[in-house]
Amino acid sequence: VDKARALTRDQAKKWLRCVGWTIPSEALEDMLDGGTYTRKPDRSARKHPRFTRMQLLDICANNQDRPNGGVEKMTEDIKHNLNGGNQTIKKQTLIEMAQNASDCDISKIEMEQLLYLLGFGNRDWLDTEQLASSLLTKTANPPPGHSVAAAQNPANRGGGVGVSARGRSTVATGRPRPSARSTVSARSTVTR
């Protein structure tokens, strides 16, 4: 983001989310208004309607001591704010909640792609702790480009990546990925 492509306030909040800030929106507003963990922001005049990359990096540096939640906090938030205290949440319910949230601009397909990238594409019920952990892990360590492309492929929707009971990696279907070496079965069909 350079001066010619400075982000609006809403875009800046989304950027902060993308770089890993999981704090409430009000705290992000405080950060954008110049506040830190130990200093309240000056709300008398909003200095910056737009933010450059350098400004956003400075905001992050100035707030490095601010608590930023974690798996436990996110799990509790998901359980209590979205799911009435339950340990699991129905995937379809989560998708519908995201679509109906006033501050969330995400389509059903995008939400399904996100859940696929998080490893929950083939599950009907999601464990809140696993969901929180995966969200934070994937935010800190985004998947490679081919994983994103796979999530955008309609043939892969509904699947997920994981590990089978035998420890073999699984693909979108949830079935174990065939081994790398080719063998001939008793029916003379080749598998890989």
Coordinates of C-alpha atoms in Angstrom, one line a residue:
V1 CA 0.0 0.0 0.0
D2 CA 1.6 3.3 -1.1
K3 CA 0.3 6.8 -0.9
A4 CA -1.4 6.5 -4.2
R5 CA -3.2 3.4 -3.0
A6 CA -3.8 4.3 0.7
L7 CA -6.5 2.2 2.3
T8 CA -9.8 3.6 3.7
R9 CA -10.5 3.2 7.4
D10 CA -12.6 0.0 6.8
Q11 CA -9.9 -1.4 4.5
A12 CA -7.3 -0.6 7.1
K13 CA -9.3 -2.5 9.7
K14 CA -9.5 -5.5 7.4
W15 CA -5.7 -5.2 6.7
L16 CA -5.1 -5.3 10.5
R17 CA -7.3 -8.5 10.7
C18 CA -5.3 -10.1 7.9
V19 CA -2.0 -9.5 9.6
G20 CA -3.4 -11.2 12.7
W21 CA -5.2 -8.8 15.0
T22 CA -8.1 -10.7 16.6
I23 CA -9.1 -7.9 19.1
P24 CA -12.6 -6.4 19.0
S25 CA -13.4 -3.8 16.3
E26 CA -13.5 -1.0 18.9
A27 CA -9.8 -1.7 19.8
L28 CA -8.9 -1.6 16.1
E29 CA -10.6 1.8 15.9
D30 CA -8.5 2.9 18.9
M31 CA -5.3 1.7 17.1
L32 CA -6.2 3.6 14.0
D33 CA -6.9 6.7 16.1
G34 CA -3.4 6.6 17.5
G35 CA -4.2 4.7 20.7
T36 CA -1.9 2.1 22.2
Y37 CA -2.4 -0.4 25.0
T38 CA -1.3 2.2 27.6
R39 CA -2.5 5.4 25.9
K40 CA -6.1 6.2 24.9
P41 CA -6.7 7.6 21.4
D42 CA -7.5 11.2 20.6
R43 CA -11.0 10.9 19.2
S44 CA -11.5 14.7 19.0
A45 CA -10.3 14.7 15.4
R46 CA -9.8 11.6 13.2
K47 CA -6.5 12.4 11.7
H48 CA -6.4 9.7 9.1
P49 CA -9.3 8.9 6.8
R50 CA -6.8 6.9 4.7
F51 CA -3.8 4.8 5.7
T52 CA -0.6 4.0 3.9
R53 CA 1.4 0.9 4.3
M54 CA 4.0 2.7 6.5
Q55 CA 1.3 4.1 8.7
L56 CA -0.2 0.7 9.2
L57 CA 3.2 -0.8 10.0
D58 CA 3.8 2.0 12.5
I59 CA 0.4 1.3 14.1
C60 CA 1.3 -2.4 14.5
A61 CA 4.7 -1.5 15.9
N62 CA 3.2 0.9 18.4
N63 CA 0.7 -1.7 19.6
Q64 CA 3.0 -4.7 19.9
D65 CA 2.4 -4.8 23.7
R66 CA -1.3 -4.9 23.3
P67 CA -2.9 -8.3 24.2
N68 CA -4.2 -9.9 21.1
G69 CA -6.2 -12.9 22.3
G70 CA -5.3 -16.4 21.2
V71 CA -6.9 -19.8 20.8
E72 CA -8.5 -19.8 24.2
K73 CA -10.0 -16.3 23.8
M74 CA -11.2 -17.0 20.3
T75 CA -12.7 -20.4 21.3
E76 CA -14.6 -18.7 24.1
D77 CA -15.8 -16.0 21.8
I78 CA -17.0 -18.5 19.2
K79 CA -18.7 -20.7 21.9
H80 CA -20.4 -17.9 23.8
N81 CA -21.0 -15.2 21.2
L82 CA -22.0 -17.4 18.2
N83 CA -23.0 -20.7 19.7
G84 CA -24.7 -20.4 23.1
G85 CA -21.8 -22.0 25.0
N86 CA -21.7 -25.2 22.9
Q87 CA -18.4 -26.9 22.0
T88 CA -19.5 -27.6 18.4
I89 CA -21.3 -25.5 15.8
K90 CA -23.1 -26.6 12.7
K91 CA -21.2 -25.5 9.6
Q92 CA -24.3 -24.3 7.8
T93 CA -25.2 -22.2 10.9
L94 CA -21.8 -20.5 10.8
I95 CA -22.1 -19.9 7.0
E96 CA -25.6 -18.3 7.5
M97 CA -24.4 -16.2 10.4
A98 CA -21.5 -14.8 8.3
Q99 CA -23.8 -14.0 5.5
N100 CA -26.3 -12.2 7.8
A101 CA -23.7 -10.2 9.8
S102 CA -23.9 -6.5 9.1
D103 CA -20.2 -6.0 9.3
C104 CA -19.2 -9.1 7.2
D105 CA -19.1 -8.9 3.4
I106 CA -18.7 -12.5 2.5
S107 CA -20.7 -14.7 0.2
K108 CA -21.7 -18.3 0.9
I109 CA -19.2 -19.6 -1.6
E110 CA -16.4 -17.5 -0.1
M111 CA -17.3 -18.8 3.4
E112 CA -17.3 -22.4 2.1
Q113 CA -13.8 -21.7 0.5
L114 CA -12.6 -20.3 3.8
L115 CA -13.8 -23.4 5.7
Y116 CA -12.2 -25.6 3.1
L117 CA -8.8 -23.8 3.6
L118 CA -9.2 -24.2 7.3
G119 CA -9.6 -28.0 6.8
F120 CA -13.4 -28.1 7.6
G121 CA -14.8 -28.6 4.1
N122 CA -16.1 -32.1 4.6
R123 CA -17.6 -31.7 8.1
D124 CA -21.1 -30.8 9.0
W125 CA -20.2 -30.0 12.6
L126 CA -17.2 -27.9 13.7
D127 CA -15.4 -28.1 17.0
T128 CA -15.0 -24.5 18.3
E129 CA -11.5 -25.1 19.7
Q130 CA -10.3 -26.6 16.4
L131 CA -11.9 -23.8 14.4
A132 CA -10.3 -21.1 16.6
S133 CA -6.9 -22.9 16.4
S134 CA -7.1 -23.3 12.6
L135 CA -8.2 -19.7 12.1
L136 CA -5.2 -18.3 14.0
T137 CA -2.7 -20.8 12.5
K138 CA -3.8 -20.1 8.9
T139 CA -3.8 -16.3 9.6
A140 CA -0.2 -16.5 10.9
N141 CA 0.9 -19.1 8.2
P142 CA -1.3 -18.7 5.1
P143 CA -1.6 -21.7 2.8
P144 CA 0.3 -21.7 -0.4
G145 CA -1.3 -20.4 -3.6
H146 CA -2.2 -23.8 -4.9
S147 CA -4.3 -24.4 -1.8
V148 CA -6.2 -21.3 -2.4
A149 CA -6.7 -22.2 -6.1
A150 CA -8.0 -25.7 -5.0
A151 CA -10.5 -24.0 -2.6
Q152 CA -11.8 -21.9 -5.6
N153 CA -12.3 -25.0 -7.7
P154 CA -16.0 -26.0 -7.6
A155 CA -15.0 -29.7 -7.8
N156 CA -13.2 -29.4 -4.5
R157 CA -15.9 -27.6 -2.5
G158 CA -17.2 -29.6 0.3
G159 CA -14.0 -31.4 0.8
G160 CA -11.1 -30.8 3.1
V161 CA -7.5 -31.6 3.8
G162 CA -6.6 -33.7 6.8
V163 CA -5.1 -36.9 8.0
S164 CA -6.8 -40.3 7.8
A165 CA -6.8 -42.8 10.7
R166 CA -3.7 -44.4 9.1
G167 CA -1.9 -41.1 9.1
R168 CA -2.1 -40.6 5.3
S169 CA -3.0 -37.2 4.0
T170 CA -6.5 -36.8 2.6
V171 CA -7.8 -34.6 -0.1
A172 CA -11.1 -32.9 -0.8
T173 CA -13.1 -36.1 -0.8
G174 CA -11.9 -36.9 2.7
R175 CA -10.6 -40.2 1.5
P176 CA -6.9 -41.2 1.8
R177 CA -4.7 -40.0 -1.0
P178 CA -3.3 -43.0 -2.9
S179 CA 0.3 -43.8 -2.4
A180 CA 2.9 -42.4 -4.8
R181 CA 3.9 -45.8 -6.3
S182 CA 1.7 -47.5 -8.8
T183 CA 0.5 -51.0 -8.1
V184 CA -1.8 -53.4 -9.9
S185 CA -4.7 -54.8 -7.9
A186 CA -6.2 -58.3 -8.2
R187 CA -8.8 -56.8 -10.6
S188 CA -6.0 -55.5 -12.8
T189 CA -6.8 -51.8 -12.2
V190 CA -4.0 -49.4 -11.7
T191 CA -4.0 -47.2 -8.7
R192 CA -1.5 -44.6 -7.7

